[in-house]
Amino acid sequence: MKFSTNPHDSFVRAMMANMTVAKAFFTRYLPSQIVNVLDINSIRLEDGTYVDSRLQKSLSDLVYDCRYLEPKGSVGAKIVLLVEHQSTPQKLLPFRVYHYMFSLLNRQLKARHKKHSTSQLPAVYALVLYNGKQSPYPYSLLLSDCFDDPHNIMKPLFTEAIPLIDLNQENDQELKELKWLGIQSLALKYARDKDPSTLLQLLVKIFKTIDYQEPNARDLLNTAFSYILSRACLPFDVELWND
């Protein structure tokens, strides 16, 4: 597999397109109160049609649908799960994520109006997967901190930090237990290391636990090794957001 100008985004997309990896990711990183009400086996990857052309070029988005468990969830009700990969820290990251979320919801609203639908919009939850050089993440994850607001006028309006997964803070031993998700996470975590020996030692231990008869197992391995080898010749810090 050949990767694009930003190999890290391509790698995340290729791995997370596999539903085994996606289910493991959401099971591990979504808050328990969300995981407990979802039919995790119903997760499916959307085609990105909710995102306008400018955002498609600017964001490394992954959009998933997932149904709620019944009977508590109404028939047909679902949540939209967003994953944004970030390889460099940015002060306005919370604004980007909210911009993306509302762009998606606006497009869904327009689509429903065309169908004369009166149903409500789905819930949306976004996660940022981060493997940048600076760790912990150096900037605020609160939307209110994106404003030049010395009198805290905006503070009461935006109180929740966006969920960000800093892979540099993840425990290697725990990641080894996650199989395919562990391979993805460790490869991203150690992407900058000039000496690949630590990563390879960790991966070898994971490889011994994998059933190679699993669907797409060889494709996932090829994706992982292609990404790891690509790090020898491709730049890391690529700016994705242009004003």
PDB file of C-alpha atoms in Angstrom:
ATOM      1  CA  MET A   1       0.000   0.000   0.000  1.00  0.00           C
ATOM      2  CA  LYS A   2       1.280   3.481  -0.896  1.00  0.00           C
ATOM      3  CA  PHE A   3       0.437   6.379   1.376  1.00  0.00           C
ATOM      4  CA  SER A   4      -0.462   9.960   0.476  1.00  0.00           C
ATOM      5  CA  THR A   5       1.475  13.136   1.350  1.00  0.00           C
ATOM      6  CA  ASN A   6       0.415  12.631   4.949  1.00  0.00           C
ATOM      7  CA  PRO A   7       1.084   8.919   5.582  1.00  0.00           C
ATOM      8  CA  HIS A   8      -0.261   9.067   9.139  1.00  0.00           C
ATOM      9  CA  ASP A   9      -3.777  10.053   8.055  1.00  0.00           C
ATOM     10  CA  SER A  10      -3.736   7.404   5.329  1.00  0.00           C
ATOM     11  CA  PHE A  11      -2.622   4.783   7.841  1.00  0.00           C
ATOM     12  CA  VAL A  12      -5.344   5.684  10.344  1.00  0.00           C
ATOM     13  CA  ARG A  13      -7.979   5.656   7.604  1.00  0.00           C
ATOM     14  CA  ALA A  14      -6.830   2.262   6.282  1.00  0.00           C
ATOM     15  CA  MET A  15      -6.781   0.659   9.726  1.00  0.00           C
ATOM     16  CA  MET A  16     -10.007   2.225  10.986  1.00  0.00           C
ATOM     17  CA  ALA A  17     -11.874   1.150   7.863  1.00  0.00           C
ATOM     18  CA  ASN A  18     -11.634  -2.342   9.347  1.00  0.00           C
ATOM     19  CA  MET A  19     -14.593  -2.774  11.676  1.00  0.00           C
ATOM     20  CA  THR A  20     -12.632  -4.976  14.104  1.00  0.00           C
ATOM     21  CA  VAL A  21     -10.229  -2.079  14.685  1.00  0.00           C
ATOM     22  CA  ALA A  22     -13.035   0.506  14.788  1.00  0.00           C
ATOM     23  CA  LYS A  23     -15.060  -1.468  17.351  1.00  0.00           C
ATOM     24  CA  ALA A  24     -11.987  -1.911  19.566  1.00  0.00           C
ATOM     25  CA  PHE A  25     -11.203   1.798  19.272  1.00  0.00           C
ATOM     26  CA  PHE A  26     -14.663   2.984  20.297  1.00  0.00           C
ATOM     27  CA  THR A  27     -15.004   0.362  23.027  1.00  0.00           C
ATOM     28  CA  ARG A  28     -11.740   1.590  24.575  1.00  0.00           C
ATOM     29  CA  TYR A  29     -12.066   5.347  24.133  1.00  0.00           C
ATOM     30  CA  LEU A  30     -15.749   6.266  24.270  1.00  0.00           C
ATOM     31  CA  PRO A  31     -17.046   7.117  27.758  1.00  0.00           C
ATOM     32  CA  SER A  32     -18.647   4.088  29.407  1.00  0.00           C
ATOM     33  CA  GLN A  33     -22.030   5.823  29.598  1.00  0.00           C
ATOM     34  CA  ILE A  34     -22.017   5.964  25.778  1.00  0.00           C
ATOM     35  CA  VAL A  35     -20.581   2.491  25.120  1.00  0.00           C
ATOM     36  CA  ASN A  36     -23.181   0.936  27.434  1.00  0.00           C
ATOM     37  CA  VAL A  37     -26.119   2.207  25.349  1.00  0.00           C
ATOM     38  CA  LEU A  38     -24.693   1.356  21.909  1.00  0.00           C
ATOM     39  CA  ASP A  39     -25.072  -1.721  19.753  1.00  0.00           C
ATOM     40  CA  ILE A  40     -21.340  -1.741  19.059  1.00  0.00           C
ATOM     41  CA  ASN A  41     -21.727  -4.446  16.402  1.00  0.00           C
ATOM     42  CA  SER A  42     -23.892  -2.115  14.305  1.00  0.00           C
ATOM     43  CA  ILE A  43     -21.040   0.357  13.661  1.00  0.00           C
ATOM     44  CA  ARG A  44     -20.516   1.139  10.000  1.00  0.00           C
ATOM     45  CA  LEU A  45     -18.242   3.591   8.224  1.00  0.00           C
ATOM     46  CA  GLU A  46     -19.962   6.389   6.327  1.00  0.00           C
ATOM     47  CA  ASP A  47     -18.671   7.577   2.963  1.00  0.00           C
ATOM     48  CA  GLY A  48     -18.030  11.171   4.034  1.00  0.00           C
ATOM     49  CA  THR A  49     -20.907  12.622   1.989  1.00  0.00           C
ATOM     50  CA  TYR A  50     -21.988  14.743   4.959  1.00  0.00           C
ATOM     51  CA  VAL A  51     -18.840  16.863   4.720  1.00  0.00           C
ATOM     52  CA  ASP A  52     -18.546  19.719   2.237  1.00  0.00           C
ATOM     53  CA  SER A  53     -15.712  19.736  -0.312  1.00  0.00           C
ATOM     54  CA  ARG A  54     -13.573  22.278   1.547  1.00  0.00           C
ATOM     55  CA  LEU A  55     -13.718  20.292   4.760  1.00  0.00           C
ATOM     56  CA  GLN A  56     -12.973  17.052   2.942  1.00  0.00           C
ATOM     57  CA  LYS A  57      -9.691  18.574   1.788  1.00  0.00           C
ATOM     58  CA  SER A  58      -8.852  19.955   5.216  1.00  0.00           C
ATOM     59  CA  LEU A  59      -9.844  17.260   7.671  1.00  0.00           C
ATOM     60  CA  SER A  60      -8.766  13.677   8.133  1.00  0.00           C
ATOM     61  CA  ASP A  61     -12.289  12.717   9.049  1.00  0.00           C
ATOM     62  CA  LEU A  62     -13.792   9.310   9.693  1.00  0.00           C
ATOM     63  CA  VAL A  63     -17.557   9.229  10.113  1.00  0.00           C
ATOM     64  CA  TYR A  64     -19.382   6.238  11.603  1.00  0.00           C
ATOM     65  CA  ASP A  65     -23.005   5.419  12.305  1.00  0.00           C
ATOM     66  CA  CYS A  66     -23.967   3.287  15.284  1.00  0.00           C
ATOM     67  CA  ARG A  67     -27.403   2.241  16.515  1.00  0.00           C
ATOM     68  CA  TYR A  68     -28.529   2.359  20.122  1.00  0.00           C
ATOM     69  CA  LEU A  69     -29.456  -0.761  22.038  1.00  0.00           C
ATOM     70  CA  GLU A  70     -33.161  -1.434  22.174  1.00  0.00           C
ATOM     71  CA  PRO A  71     -35.651  -1.219  23.791  1.00  0.00           C
ATOM     72  CA  LYS A  72     -34.259   1.940  25.437  1.00  0.00           C
ATOM     73  CA  GLY A  73     -33.202   3.320  22.084  1.00  0.00           C
ATOM     74  CA  SER A  74     -36.059   4.225  19.772  1.00  0.00           C
ATOM     75  CA  VAL A  75     -36.327   2.169  16.602  1.00  0.00           C
ATOM     76  CA  GLY A  76     -33.855   3.427  14.022  1.00  0.00           C
ATOM     77  CA  ALA A  77     -32.190   5.919  16.373  1.00  0.00           C
ATOM     78  CA  LYS A  78     -28.436   6.223  15.954  1.00  0.00           C
ATOM     79  CA  ILE A  79     -25.407   8.210  16.992  1.00  0.00           C
ATOM     80  CA  VAL A  80     -22.809   9.636  14.591  1.00  0.00           C
ATOM     81  CA  LEU A  81     -19.230   9.040  15.744  1.00  0.00           C
ATOM     82  CA  LEU A  82     -16.415  11.181  14.362  1.00  0.00           C
ATOM     83  CA  VAL A  83     -12.676  10.465  14.508  1.00  0.00           C
ATOM     84  CA  GLU A  84     -10.132  13.143  13.634  1.00  0.00           C
ATOM     85  CA  HIS A  85      -6.433  12.251  13.496  1.00  0.00           C
ATOM     86  CA  GLN A  86      -4.012  14.978  14.532  1.00  0.00           C
ATOM     87  CA  SER A  87      -0.216  14.792  14.185  1.00  0.00           C
ATOM     88  CA  THR A  88       0.580  18.392  15.156  1.00  0.00           C
ATOM     89  CA  PRO A  89      -0.850  20.441  18.058  1.00  0.00           C
ATOM     90  CA  GLN A  90      -3.018  23.407  17.085  1.00  0.00           C
ATOM     91  CA  LYS A  91      -4.475  26.122  19.293  1.00  0.00           C
ATOM     92  CA  LEU A  92      -7.763  26.187  17.402  1.00  0.00           C
ATOM     93  CA  LEU A  93      -8.326  22.422  17.380  1.00  0.00           C
ATOM     94  CA  PRO A  94     -11.572  22.674  19.429  1.00  0.00           C
ATOM     95  CA  PHE A  95     -12.958  25.155  16.896  1.00  0.00           C
ATOM     96  CA  ARG A  96     -12.050  22.802  14.032  1.00  0.00           C
ATOM     97  CA  VAL A  97     -13.815  19.885  15.674  1.00  0.00           C
ATOM     98  CA  TYR A  98     -16.984  21.859  16.417  1.00  0.00           C
ATOM     99  CA  HIS A  99     -16.920  23.394  12.936  1.00  0.00           C
ATOM    100  CA  TYR A 100     -16.761  19.899  11.512  1.00  0.00           C
ATOM    101  CA  MET A 101     -19.560  18.599  13.738  1.00  0.00           C
ATOM    102  CA  PHE A 102     -21.974  21.403  12.868  1.00  0.00           C
ATOM    103  CA  SER A 103     -21.096  21.205   9.172  1.00  0.00           C
ATOM    104  CA  LEU A 104     -22.047  17.536   9.252  1.00  0.00           C
ATOM    105  CA  LEU A 105     -25.281  18.210  11.120  1.00  0.00           C
ATOM    106  CA  ASN A 106     -26.202  21.061   8.763  1.00  0.00           C
ATOM    107  CA  ARG A 107     -25.809  18.812   5.736  1.00  0.00           C
ATOM    108  CA  GLN A 108     -27.922  16.135   7.408  1.00  0.00           C
ATOM    109  CA  LEU A 109     -30.575  18.719   8.191  1.00  0.00           C
ATOM    110  CA  LYS A 110     -30.684  19.860   4.548  1.00  0.00           C
ATOM    111  CA  ALA A 111     -30.939  16.256   3.372  1.00  0.00           C
ATOM    112  CA  ARG A 112     -33.856  15.632   5.725  1.00  0.00           C
ATOM    113  CA  HIS A 113     -35.673  18.759   4.570  1.00  0.00           C
ATOM    114  CA  LYS A 114     -35.470  17.496   0.989  1.00  0.00           C
ATOM    115  CA  LYS A 115     -37.200  14.317   2.155  1.00  0.00           C
ATOM    116  CA  HIS A 116     -39.774  16.380   4.102  1.00  0.00           C
ATOM    117  CA  SER A 117     -38.628  14.630   7.265  1.00  0.00           C
ATOM    118  CA  THR A 118     -39.580  16.092  10.641  1.00  0.00           C
ATOM    119  CA  SER A 119     -37.388  13.744  12.677  1.00  0.00           C
ATOM    120  CA  GLN A 120     -34.719  15.142  14.971  1.00  0.00           C
ATOM    121  CA  LEU A 121     -30.998  15.159  14.258  1.00  0.00           C
ATOM    122  CA  PRO A 122     -28.857  12.307  15.587  1.00  0.00           C
ATOM    123  CA  ALA A 123     -26.496  12.718  18.505  1.00  0.00           C
ATOM    124  CA  VAL A 124     -22.885  13.370  17.489  1.00  0.00           C
ATOM    125  CA  TYR A 125     -19.722  12.540  19.414  1.00  0.00           C
ATOM    126  CA  ALA A 126     -16.195  13.388  18.252  1.00  0.00           C
ATOM    127  CA  LEU A 127     -12.825  11.937  19.260  1.00  0.00           C
ATOM    128  CA  VAL A 128      -9.372  13.235  18.322  1.00  0.00           C
ATOM    129  CA  LEU A 129      -6.550  10.701  17.934  1.00  0.00           C
ATOM    130  CA  TYR A 130      -3.265  12.512  18.570  1.00  0.00           C
ATOM    131  CA  ASN A 131       0.331  11.313  18.131  1.00  0.00           C
ATOM    132  CA  GLY A 132       2.181  14.627  17.914  1.00  0.00           C
ATOM    133  CA  LYS A 133       5.696  15.319  19.199  1.00  0.00           C
ATOM    134  CA  GLN A 134       4.553  17.515  22.104  1.00  0.00           C
ATOM    135  CA  SER A 135       2.927  15.484  24.842  1.00  0.00           C
ATOM    136  CA  PRO A 136       0.764  15.923  26.811  1.00  0.00           C
ATOM    137  CA  TYR A 137      -1.210  17.972  24.305  1.00  0.00           C
ATOM    138  CA  PRO A 138       0.042  21.541  24.875  1.00  0.00           C
ATOM    139  CA  TYR A 139      -3.110  23.563  24.197  1.00  0.00           C
ATOM    140  CA  SER A 140      -6.518  23.874  25.782  1.00  0.00           C
ATOM    141  CA  LEU A 141      -9.229  21.530  24.506  1.00  0.00           C
ATOM    142  CA  LEU A 142     -12.007  23.929  25.519  1.00  0.00           C
ATOM    143  CA  LEU A 143     -13.806  25.794  22.760  1.00  0.00           C
ATOM    144  CA  SER A 144     -14.106  28.852  25.017  1.00  0.00           C
ATOM    145  CA  ASP A 145     -10.306  29.185  25.062  1.00  0.00           C
ATOM    146  CA  CYS A 146     -10.214  29.706  21.288  1.00  0.00           C
ATOM    147  CA  PHE A 147     -11.569  33.245  21.751  1.00  0.00           C
ATOM    148  CA  ASP A 148      -9.816  36.498  22.622  1.00  0.00           C
ATOM    149  CA  ASP A 149     -12.079  36.898  25.598  1.00  0.00           C
ATOM    150  CA  PRO A 150     -10.424  38.572  28.627  1.00  0.00           C
ATOM    151  CA  HIS A 151     -13.770  39.020  30.384  1.00  0.00           C
ATOM    152  CA  ASN A 152     -14.804  35.339  29.968  1.00  0.00           C
ATOM    153  CA  ILE A 153     -17.957  36.223  28.078  1.00  0.00           C
ATOM    154  CA  MET A 154     -17.822  32.956  26.132  1.00  0.00           C
ATOM    155  CA  LYS A 155     -16.873  30.726  29.078  1.00  0.00           C
ATOM    156  CA  PRO A 156     -20.408  29.815  30.224  1.00  0.00           C
ATOM    157  CA  LEU A 157     -21.394  28.788  26.684  1.00  0.00           C
ATOM    158  CA  PHE A 158     -18.723  26.128  26.156  1.00  0.00           C
ATOM    159  CA  THR A 159     -17.788  24.099  29.209  1.00  0.00           C
ATOM    160  CA  GLU A 160     -16.703  20.681  27.922  1.00  0.00           C
ATOM    161  CA  ALA A 161     -13.217  19.899  26.620  1.00  0.00           C
ATOM    162  CA  ILE A 162     -13.095  17.941  23.365  1.00  0.00           C
ATOM    163  CA  PRO A 163     -12.054  14.293  23.918  1.00  0.00           C
ATOM    164  CA  LEU A 164      -8.451  13.806  22.780  1.00  0.00           C
ATOM    165  CA  ILE A 165      -6.501  10.536  22.906  1.00  0.00           C
ATOM    166  CA  ASP A 166      -2.800  11.293  23.346  1.00  0.00           C
ATOM    167  CA  LEU A 167      -1.099   8.086  22.227  1.00  0.00           C
ATOM    168  CA  ASN A 168       2.172   9.199  23.799  1.00  0.00           C
ATOM    169  CA  GLN A 169       0.486   8.853  27.185  1.00  0.00           C
ATOM    170  CA  GLU A 170      -0.831   5.351  26.502  1.00  0.00           C
ATOM    171  CA  ASN A 171       0.731   2.357  28.256  1.00  0.00           C
ATOM    172  CA  ASP A 172       2.605  -0.006  25.902  1.00  0.00           C
ATOM    173  CA  GLN A 173       1.674  -3.087  27.883  1.00  0.00           C
ATOM    174  CA  GLU A 174      -2.016  -2.229  27.680  1.00  0.00           C
ATOM    175  CA  LEU A 175      -1.768  -1.470  23.969  1.00  0.00           C
ATOM    176  CA  LYS A 176      -0.205  -4.887  23.341  1.00  0.00           C
ATOM    177  CA  GLU A 177      -3.431  -6.483  24.566  1.00  0.00           C
ATOM    178  CA  LEU A 178      -5.520  -4.707  21.911  1.00  0.00           C
ATOM    179  CA  LYS A 179      -4.236  -6.672  18.909  1.00  0.00           C
ATOM    180  CA  TRP A 180      -5.086  -4.750  15.722  1.00  0.00           C
ATOM    181  CA  LEU A 181      -5.889  -1.523  17.559  1.00  0.00           C
ATOM    182  CA  GLY A 182      -2.651  -2.024  19.477  1.00  0.00           C
ATOM    183  CA  ILE A 183      -0.698  -2.346  16.228  1.00  0.00           C
ATOM    184  CA  GLN A 184      -2.188   0.902  14.940  1.00  0.00           C
ATOM    185  CA  SER A 185      -1.614   2.753  18.220  1.00  0.00           C
ATOM    186  CA  LEU A 186       1.968   1.573  18.716  1.00  0.00           C
ATOM    187  CA  ALA A 187       2.917   2.284  15.096  1.00  0.00           C
ATOM    188  CA  LEU A 188       1.655   5.860  15.463  1.00  0.00           C
ATOM    189  CA  LYS A 189       3.186   6.289  18.913  1.00  0.00           C
ATOM    190  CA  TYR A 190       6.666   5.275  17.747  1.00  0.00           C
ATOM    191  CA  ALA A 191       6.465   6.808  14.271  1.00  0.00           C
ATOM    192  CA  ARG A 192       9.314   9.253  14.976  1.00  0.00           C
ATOM    193  CA  ASP A 193      11.788   6.778  16.422  1.00  0.00           C
ATOM    194  CA  LYS A 194      14.816   6.399  14.159  1.00  0.00           C
ATOM    195  CA  ASP A 195      15.544   3.054  15.810  1.00  0.00           C
ATOM    196  CA  PRO A 196      12.535   0.775  15.167  1.00  0.00           C
ATOM    197  CA  SER A 197      13.715  -1.957  17.560  1.00  0.00           C
ATOM    198  CA  THR A 198      11.357  -0.984  20.426  1.00  0.00           C
ATOM    199  CA  LEU A 199       8.349  -0.916  18.114  1.00  0.00           C
ATOM    200  CA  LEU A 200       9.271  -4.191  16.428  1.00  0.00           C
ATOM    201  CA  GLN A 201       9.736  -5.963  19.762  1.00  0.00           C
ATOM    202  CA  LEU A 202       6.271  -4.846  20.831  1.00  0.00           C
ATOM    203  CA  LEU A 203       4.703  -5.814  17.508  1.00  0.00           C
ATOM    204  CA  VAL A 204       6.272  -9.274  17.479  1.00  0.00           C
ATOM    205  CA  LYS A 205       4.527 -10.023  20.768  1.00  0.00           C
ATOM    206  CA  ILE A 206       1.203  -8.928  19.285  1.00  0.00           C
ATOM    207  CA  PHE A 207       1.741 -10.950  16.093  1.00  0.00           C
ATOM    208  CA  LYS A 208       2.001 -14.132  18.178  1.00  0.00           C
ATOM    209  CA  THR A 209      -1.558 -13.599  19.438  1.00  0.00           C
ATOM    210  CA  ILE A 210      -3.193 -12.942  16.067  1.00  0.00           C
ATOM    211  CA  ASP A 211      -5.336 -15.442  14.198  1.00  0.00           C
ATOM    212  CA  TYR A 212      -4.151 -14.985  10.626  1.00  0.00           C
ATOM    213  CA  GLN A 213      -7.322 -16.624   9.349  1.00  0.00           C
ATOM    214  CA  GLU A 214      -9.285 -13.556  10.472  1.00  0.00           C
ATOM    215  CA  PRO A 215     -10.921 -11.596   7.637  1.00  0.00           C
ATOM    216  CA  ASN A 216      -8.533  -9.003   6.166  1.00  0.00           C
ATOM    217  CA  ALA A 217      -5.706 -10.030   8.519  1.00  0.00           C
ATOM    218  CA  ARG A 218      -3.092  -9.975   5.785  1.00  0.00           C
ATOM    219  CA  ASP A 219      -4.366  -6.647   4.443  1.00  0.00           C
ATOM    220  CA  LEU A 220      -4.076  -5.088   7.890  1.00  0.00           C
ATOM    221  CA  LEU A 221      -0.546  -6.419   8.325  1.00  0.00           C
ATOM    222  CA  ASN A 222       0.426  -5.091   4.906  1.00  0.00           C
ATOM    223  CA  THR A 223      -1.048  -1.704   5.826  1.00  0.00           C
ATOM    224  CA  ALA A 224       0.861  -1.604   9.112  1.00  0.00           C
ATOM    225  CA  PHE A 225       4.218  -2.613   7.646  1.00  0.00           C
ATOM    226  CA  SER A 226       3.825  -0.249   4.690  1.00  0.00           C
ATOM    227  CA  TYR A 227       3.224   2.615   7.093  1.00  0.00           C
ATOM    228  CA  ILE A 228       6.165   1.692   9.330  1.00  0.00           C
ATOM    229  CA  LEU A 229       8.526   1.422   6.358  1.00  0.00           C
ATOM    230  CA  SER A 230       7.231   4.694   4.883  1.00  0.00           C
ATOM    231  CA  ARG A 231       8.468   6.586   7.921  1.00  0.00           C
ATOM    232  CA  ALA A 232      12.037   6.231   6.672  1.00  0.00           C
ATOM    233  CA  CYS A 233      11.489   8.523   3.687  1.00  0.00           C
ATOM    234  CA  LEU A 234       8.405  10.713   4.270  1.00  0.00           C
ATOM    235  CA  PRO A 235       8.100  13.919   6.341  1.00  0.00           C
ATOM    236  CA  PHE A 236       6.062  13.808   9.534  1.00  0.00           C
ATOM    237  CA  ASP A 237       4.665  17.221  10.352  1.00  0.00           C
ATOM    238  CA  VAL A 238       2.223  18.123   7.603  1.00  0.00           C
ATOM    239  CA  GLU A 239      -0.197  20.984   8.207  1.00  0.00           C
ATOM    240  CA  LEU A 240      -3.755  19.918   7.398  1.00  0.00           C
ATOM    241  CA  TRP A 241      -5.708  23.078   8.204  1.00  0.00           C
ATOM    242  CA  ASN A 242      -5.347  26.173   6.070  1.00  0.00           C
ATOM    243  CA  ASP A 243      -7.359  29.300   6.829  1.00  0.00           C
TER     244      ASP A 243
END
